[in-house]
Structures are given as C-alpha cells and as structure tokens.
mmCIF file of C-alpha atoms in Angstrom:
data_model
loop_
_atom_site.group_PDB
_atom_site.id
_atom_site.type_symbol
_atom_site.label_atom_id
_atom_site.label_comp_id
_atom_site.label_asym_id
_atom_site.label_seq_id
_atom_site.Cartn_x
_atom_site.Cartn_y
_atom_site.Cartn_z
ATOM 1 C CA MET A 1 4.211 10.583 19.961
ATOM 2 C CA ILE A 2 4.337 8.598 16.708
ATOM 3 C CA GLY A 3 4.796 5.337 18.574
ATOM 4 C CA ALA A 4 1.925 6.065 20.944
ATOM 5 C CA SER A 5 -0.414 6.900 18.063
ATOM 6 C CA ILE A 6 0.507 3.675 16.284
ATOM 7 C CA LEU A 7 -0.164 1.635 19.421
ATOM 8 C CA LEU A 8 -3.539 3.319 19.853
ATOM 9 C CA PHE A 9 -4.365 2.583 16.215
ATOM 10 C CA ILE A 10 -3.585 -1.105 16.732
ATOM 11 C CA TYR A 11 -5.587 -1.199 19.964
ATOM 12 C CA GLU A 12 -8.639 0.381 18.303
ATOM 13 C CA MET A 13 -8.382 -2.105 15.462
ATOM 14 C CA ARG A 14 -8.390 -5.016 17.873
ATOM 15 C CA VAL A 15 -10.770 -3.565 20.495
ATOM 16 C CA PRO A 16 -12.985 -1.069 18.639
ATOM 17 C CA SER A 17 -14.617 1.794 20.510
ATOM 18 C CA GLU A 18 -18.374 2.229 20.336
ATOM 19 C CA ASP A 19 -18.293 4.529 17.312
ATOM 20 C CA HIS A 20 -15.851 2.183 15.508
ATOM 21 C CA GLY A 21 -13.949 5.218 14.233
ATOM 22 C CA GLY A 22 -11.143 5.502 16.742
ATOM 23 C CA TRP A 23 -8.648 3.693 14.544
ATOM 24 C CA ALA A 24 -9.205 6.214 11.729
ATOM 25 C CA SER A 25 -8.557 9.146 14.060
ATOM 26 C CA HIS A 26 -5.273 7.619 15.165
ATOM 27 C CA CYS A 27 -4.282 6.855 11.577
ATOM 28 C CA ASP A 28 -5.011 10.472 10.660
ATOM 29 C CA GLY A 29 -2.912 11.506 13.644
ATOM 30 C CA VAL A 30 0.071 9.429 12.546
ATOM 31 C CA ALA A 31 -0.186 10.812 9.013
ATOM 32 C CA ALA A 32 -0.401 14.394 10.285
ATOM 33 C CA LEU A 33 2.665 13.931 12.492
ATOM 34 C CA MET A 34 4.655 12.375 9.674
ATOM 35 C CA LYS A 35 3.769 15.191 7.289
ATOM 36 C CA GLU A 36 4.688 17.805 9.883
ATOM 37 C CA MET A 37 8.009 16.144 10.710
ATOM 38 C CA GLY A 38 8.953 15.429 7.098
ATOM 39 C CA ALA A 39 10.654 12.397 5.616
ATOM 40 C CA GLN A 40 14.106 13.457 6.822
ATOM 41 C CA SER A 41 12.978 12.802 10.396
ATOM 42 C CA PHE A 42 12.473 9.114 9.609
ATOM 43 C CA THR A 43 15.902 8.176 8.297
ATOM 44 C CA ARG A 44 17.189 6.453 11.440
ATOM 45 C CA GLY A 45 16.377 4.923 14.787
ATOM 46 C CA PHE A 46 12.912 4.376 16.176
ATOM 47 C CA ALA A 47 11.298 6.803 13.725
ATOM 48 C CA ARG A 48 12.678 4.792 10.798
ATOM 49 C CA SER A 49 11.188 1.623 12.257
ATOM 50 C CA CYS A 50 7.822 3.353 12.689
ATOM 51 C CA TYR A 51 7.882 4.457 9.059
ATOM 52 C CA ILE A 52 8.644 0.955 7.809
ATOM 53 C CA PHE A 53 6.067 -0.637 10.099
ATOM 54 C CA PHE A 54 3.185 1.760 9.462
ATOM 55 C CA ARG A 55 3.436 2.670 5.779
ATOM 56 C CA GLY A 56 1.355 -0.328 4.728
ATOM 57 C CA PHE A 57 -1.486 0.860 6.949
ATOM 58 C CA LEU A 58 -1.232 4.360 5.485
ATOM 59 C CA ILE A 59 -1.615 2.946 1.983
ATOM 60 C CA ALA A 60 -4.530 0.790 3.155
ATOM 61 C CA TYR A 61 -6.187 3.850 4.685
ATOM 62 C CA ALA A 62 -5.666 5.856 1.497
ATOM 63 C CA PHE A 63 -7.453 3.146 -0.479
ATOM 64 C CA HIS A 64 -10.184 3.043 2.160
ATOM 65 C CA LYS A 65 -10.752 6.802 1.796
ATOM 66 C CA GLU A 66 -10.242 6.634 -1.983
ATOM 67 C CA GLN A 67 -7.650 9.388 -1.707
ATOM 68 C CA PRO A 68 -3.986 9.624 -2.782
ATOM 69 C CA CYS A 69 -1.375 8.527 -0.258
ATOM 70 C CA PHE A 70 1.121 11.202 0.766
ATOM 71 C CA LEU A 71 3.909 8.599 0.697
ATOM 72 C CA GLU A 72 3.934 8.959 -3.100
ATOM 73 C CA GLU A 73 5.469 12.427 -2.714
ATOM 74 C CA ASP A 74 9.109 12.877 -3.703
ATOM 75 C CA GLN A 75 10.515 13.227 -0.192
ATOM 76 C CA TRP A 76 8.943 9.938 0.905
ATOM 77 C CA GLN A 77 9.956 8.157 -2.278
ATOM 78 C CA GLN A 78 13.494 9.338 -1.616
ATOM 79 C CA LEU A 79 13.240 7.907 1.892
ATOM 80 C CA ALA A 80 12.138 4.543 0.481
ATOM 81 C CA GLU A 81 15.093 4.661 -1.897
ATOM 82 C CA LYS A 82 17.410 5.389 1.034
ATOM 83 C CA VAL A 83 15.972 2.421 2.942
ATOM 84 C CA ARG A 84 16.475 0.246 -0.144
ATOM 85 C CA ALA A 85 20.100 1.307 -0.559
ATOM 86 C CA GLU A 86 20.941 0.842 3.127
ATOM 87 C CA ASP A 87 19.091 -2.397 3.798
ATOM 88 C CA SER A 88 20.421 -4.093 0.676
ATOM 89 C CA GLN A 89 23.925 -3.698 2.134
ATOM 90 C CA LYS A 90 23.177 -5.127 5.576
ATOM 91 C CA PRO A 91 24.329 -8.612 6.568
ATOM 92 C CA GLY A 92 21.805 -11.420 6.755
ATOM 93 C CA LEU A 93 19.114 -12.909 4.589
ATOM 94 C CA SER A 94 16.877 -9.834 4.605
ATOM 95 C CA ARG A 95 19.314 -7.950 2.389
ATOM 96 C CA MET A 96 18.539 -10.388 -0.410
ATOM 97 C CA PHE A 97 14.969 -9.086 -0.449
ATOM 98 C CA ALA A 98 15.545 -5.408 0.349
ATOM 99 C CA ASP A 99 16.170 -4.163 -3.172
ATOM 100 C CA VAL A 100 13.122 -5.698 -4.821
ATOM 101 C CA THR A 101 10.717 -5.218 -1.897
ATOM 102 C CA GLU A 102 11.463 -1.509 -1.566
ATOM 103 C CA ARG A 103 11.072 -1.038 -5.303
ATOM 104 C CA ILE A 104 7.682 -2.724 -5.077
ATOM 105 C CA VAL A 105 6.665 -0.409 -2.237
ATOM 106 C CA MET A 106 7.709 2.603 -4.311
ATOM 107 C CA GLU A 107 5.315 1.492 -7.042
ATOM 108 C CA LEU A 108 2.441 0.501 -4.757
ATOM 109 C CA VAL A 109 2.220 3.902 -3.067
ATOM 110 C CA LYS A 110 1.140 5.352 -6.426
ATOM 111 C CA CYS A 111 -1.914 3.117 -6.712
ATOM 112 C CA PRO A 112 -4.373 4.987 -4.453
ATOM 113 C CA ARG A 113 -3.903 8.087 -6.621
ATOM 114 C CA TYR A 114 -4.585 6.092 -9.756
ATOM 115 C CA VAL A 115 -7.954 5.008 -8.380
ATOM 116 C CA HIS A 116 -8.736 8.530 -7.166
ATOM 117 C CA ASP A 117 -7.817 10.140 -10.491
ATOM 118 C CA ALA A 118 -9.692 7.503 -12.476
ATOM 119 C CA GLN A 119 -12.827 8.221 -10.448
ATOM 120 C CA LEU A 120 -12.345 11.930 -11.130
ATOM 121 C CA HIS A 121 -12.015 11.382 -14.877
ATOM 122 C CA GLN A 122 -15.054 9.115 -14.813
ATOM 123 C CA SER A 123 -17.125 11.825 -13.159
ATOM 124 C CA THR A 124 -16.078 14.393 -15.785
ATOM 125 C CA GLN A 125 -15.788 11.900 -18.682
ATOM 126 C CA ASN A 126 -12.483 13.539 -19.618
ATOM 127 C CA SER A 127 -11.207 10.945 -22.073
ATOM 128 C CA GLN A 128 -8.023 12.862 -22.917
ATOM 129 C CA GLN A 129 -6.863 12.989 -19.305
ATOM 130 C CA ALA A 130 -7.987 9.390 -18.869
ATOM 131 C CA LEU A 131 -5.574 8.317 -21.611
ATOM 132 C CA VAL A 132 -2.708 10.142 -19.892
ATOM 133 C CA LEU A 133 -3.580 8.319 -16.679
ATOM 134 C CA TYR A 134 -3.834 5.080 -18.655
ATOM 135 C CA SER A 135 -0.191 5.453 -19.725
ATOM 136 C CA ARG A 136 0.986 6.128 -16.175
ATOM 137 C CA ILE A 137 -0.873 3.102 -14.852
ATOM 138 C CA LEU A 138 0.555 0.857 -17.565
ATOM 139 C CA CYS A 139 4.071 1.956 -16.619
ATOM 140 C CA THR A 140 3.502 1.065 -12.966
ATOM 141 C CA LYS A 141 1.807 -2.211 -13.890
ATOM 142 C CA ASN A 142 4.728 -3.234 -16.084
ATOM 143 C CA ASN A 143 7.232 -2.310 -13.382
ATOM 144 C CA LEU A 144 5.301 -4.354 -10.840
ATOM 145 C CA GLY A 145 5.128 -7.320 -13.190
ATOM 146 C CA PHE A 146 8.907 -7.356 -13.513
ATOM 147 C CA LEU A 147 9.419 -6.948 -9.759
ATOM 148 C CA VAL A 148 6.875 -9.652 -8.899
ATOM 149 C CA THR A 149 8.831 -12.121 -11.025
ATOM 150 C CA GLN A 150 12.007 -11.214 -9.148
ATOM 151 C CA LEU A 151 10.344 -11.549 -5.759
ATOM 152 C CA LYS A 152 8.840 -14.931 -6.649
ATOM 153 C CA ASP A 153 12.298 -16.174 -7.595
ATOM 154 C CA LEU A 154 13.798 -14.946 -4.319
ATOM 155 C CA ILE A 155 11.046 -16.555 -2.257
ATOM 156 C CA SER A 156 11.461 -19.866 -4.067
ATOM 157 C CA ILE A 157 15.210 -19.837 -3.383
ATOM 158 C CA TYR A 158 15.483 -18.455 0.130
ATOM 159 C CA GLN A 159 12.249 -19.328 1.919
ATOM 160 C CA PRO A 160 10.742 -22.718 2.791
ATOM 161 C CA GLU A 161 7.498 -23.684 1.126
ATOM 162 C CA ASN A 162 4.226 -22.935 2.917
ATOM 163 C CA THR A 163 5.896 -20.459 5.264
ATOM 164 C CA ALA A 164 3.997 -17.219 5.839
ATOM 165 C CA SER A 165 6.388 -14.276 5.643
ATOM 166 C CA ALA A 166 6.521 -10.556 4.986
ATOM 167 C CA PRO A 167 7.870 -11.048 1.426
ATOM 168 C CA GLU A 168 5.057 -13.515 0.718
ATOM 169 C CA PHE A 169 2.438 -11.060 1.973
ATOM 170 C CA LEU A 170 4.011 -8.278 -0.096
ATOM 171 C CA LEU A 171 3.965 -10.537 -3.133
ATOM 172 C CA ASN A 172 0.244 -11.136 -2.639
ATOM 173 C CA GLY A 173 -0.326 -7.397 -2.399
ATOM 174 C CA ALA A 174 1.678 -6.704 -5.547
ATOM 175 C CA VAL A 175 -0.185 -9.382 -7.515
ATOM 176 C CA ASP A 176 -3.525 -7.950 -6.377
ATOM 177 C CA ALA A 177 -2.303 -4.482 -7.326
ATOM 178 C CA ILE A 178 -1.528 -5.693 -10.848
ATOM 179 C CA ASN A 179 -5.019 -7.178 -11.103
ATOM 180 C CA LEU A 180 -6.519 -3.936 -9.819
ATOM 181 C CA LEU A 181 -4.553 -1.864 -12.327
ATOM 182 C CA ASN A 182 -5.523 -4.223 -15.146
ATOM 183 C CA THR A 183 -9.194 -3.676 -14.386
ATOM 184 C CA LEU A 184 -8.651 0.057 -14.049
ATOM 185 C CA VAL A 185 -7.008 0.495 -17.454
ATOM 186 C CA GLN A 186 -9.749 -1.555 -19.092
ATOM 187 C CA LYS A 187 -12.334 0.843 -17.708
ATOM 188 C CA LEU A 188 -10.374 3.950 -18.691
ATOM 189 C CA ILE A 189 -10.428 3.105 -22.400
ATOM 190 C CA MET A 190 -14.197 2.581 -22.465
ATOM 191 C CA ASP A 191 -16.476 5.255 -23.866
ATOM 192 C CA PRO A 192 -18.140 6.355 -21.718
ATOM 193 C CA ILE A 193 -15.927 5.487 -18.763
ATOM 194 C CA PRO A 194 -18.040 3.258 -16.493
ATOM 195 C CA PRO A 195 -18.364 3.801 -12.731
ATOM 196 C CA ILE A 196 -15.221 2.962 -10.775
ATOM 197 C CA ARG A 197 -16.017 1.540 -7.360
ATOM 198 C CA LEU A 198 -13.410 0.237 -4.961
ATOM 199 C CA TYR A 199 -13.742 -2.322 -2.188
ATOM 200 C CA SER A 200 -10.600 -2.011 -0.106
ATOM 201 C CA SER A 201 -8.906 -4.754 1.853
ATOM 202 C CA LEU A 202 -9.351 -2.641 4.969
ATOM 203 C CA ALA A 203 -13.104 -2.393 4.395
ATOM 204 C CA ARG A 204 -13.313 -6.162 3.926
ATOM 205 C CA LEU A 205 -11.445 -6.824 7.167
ATOM 206 C CA LEU A 206 -13.562 -4.336 9.107
ATOM 207 C CA ASP A 207 -16.888 -5.439 7.632
ATOM 208 C CA ASN A 208 -16.225 -9.049 8.583
ATOM 209 C CA LYS A 209 -14.555 -8.253 11.930
ATOM 210 C CA TYR A 210 -11.543 -10.317 10.893
ATOM 211 C CA ILE A 211 -9.047 -8.105 12.741
ATOM 212 C CA VAL A 212 -10.992 -8.372 15.989
ATOM 213 C CA GLN A 213 -10.968 -12.149 15.632
ATOM 214 C CA ASP A 214 -7.364 -12.611 14.514
ATOM 215 C CA ALA A 215 -4.498 -10.163 15.081
ATOM 216 C CA ARG A 216 -2.537 -11.814 12.277
ATOM 217 C CA CYS A 217 -4.818 -10.023 9.840
ATOM 218 C CA LEU A 218 -3.031 -6.804 10.785
ATOM 219 C CA ASP A 219 0.306 -8.377 9.866
ATOM 220 C CA ARG A 220 -1.004 -9.446 6.485
ATOM 221 C CA LEU A 221 -2.583 -6.040 5.876
ATOM 222 C CA GLY A 222 0.549 -4.091 6.763
ATOM 223 C CA CYS A 223 3.022 -6.369 4.988
ATOM 224 C CA SER A 224 0.946 -6.424 1.793
ATOM 225 C CA MET A 225 1.083 -2.613 1.818
ATOM 226 C CA GLY A 226 -2.652 -2.563 2.436
ATOM 227 C CA ILE A 227 -3.505 -3.903 -0.994
ATOM 228 C CA SER A 228 -4.042 -7.652 -0.671
ATOM 229 C CA GLY A 229 -7.750 -8.190 -1.337
ATOM 230 C CA THR A 230 -8.383 -4.661 -2.631
ATOM 231 C CA ARG A 231 -10.364 -4.763 -5.859
ATOM 232 C CA LEU A 232 -12.720 -2.873 -8.128
ATOM 233 C CA VAL A 233 -16.340 -3.984 -7.979
ATOM 234 C CA ASP A 234 -19.232 -3.620 -10.416
#
C-alpha cells in the first residue's frame, strides 16, 4: 500500500490531474499510513527503503503546508538514528556519508515546526515564547553548520567534481536551511515581530511546472529533504 501510494504521488507530480491536487492527496495518504503503522514498521526491508526514499517529500510537503512534520517525533528520530548506526557500518563508499547525512536529516525535520511556531508567535506577538524558539533554532542552526562542514569535506574527498549526487543535493538543502533559520531568528528578535511568509521549494517547482518538464527535479527535491530553494519572503 505504501509503495503504491508513493508511485501514485510521483505519477501525479509528473502528469498532474485536472485539479492539480492529486499529488497532495497521495502524500497525505502516505503520511497517514506511516503514522498508523508506526516507525517500528519501517526498520527493515521494503518499508525501510520507502521511508528513506519518501521522507524528503514529507518534509517538503510540511513546508508547503506550513505545518510541522511528523518525522520530528521521537519514534521517527529514533528510526533515523537506527538507520545512521546501521548504514555507517555497511561496506562500500556510502557508509562514509551515512553518519553525517542522517544527522543532517535529524536536524532538518525540525525546521517546518520552527517556521510554523514562528508564524504563531508573530500572530500573537508573544515575545517571550519567541525568544525560547529563538534559542531552539540557534541550536539547530549551529548543529547544521558543523555538519555541513563535515559533509563538504567528505564530498571533496570521495566524490568527483561537478558530479550531481544525493550528498550534494542534501548539502544544498542544509545550506538553504541554515539561511532560512538565519532569517527566521533575525525576525524573531524584532519588536514587533514582522510577518513571516514562506515560499517553499515545492511551491516553486509546481508554480513553474519544473517537475512536469524534468523528472530530475523530484530527485533534487527528495534528496535535499525538500528544503533546497525554500526561503522566507518579504
């Protein structure tokens, strides 16, 4: 069922139905199934592969809806940690990247909530809660900065120049996330807190019909954890 829903999501992205909303229904369906099954159902086999493949789209969709992503919950963070521990022990080149890439993912899943909560505090002008959020965002931003440096070093050592790859796409997403968080914390310390408006990478791809024109856009979206190109706008 999960696999079928993912395939339908991809199909609707590439060949949109008349109402252009089919992809969202399938994404909601995948999320609902994952929540019902629980993270423990995705520790091995085909389900594990589906989790790894689709989580970037779930984060992208969370940004698109300006809602928190359920993958930030403890059970899913524990699953990401399990993937990190297992994949970093596997033979082959990918194990060199597994530790840092999974740690980046574990930070990126928090970002949709940061935007959502910042918008909430802006609407209520709750400066005290905004400062608490400010501290949480700074922690994530600092963690990402450290991890981005590690990933850049790994890419420079183990991957040829000018070669598009999943780690490179993830790096782009992490860098854009840092820029997004930088802008967010700057707004949170203003008095009053100014409007916080998001333009997601998914919205940009849909508005310009990039996915319909080039399927590789889906690869870049998923591998960047849905963040590459996401930004706050005035």
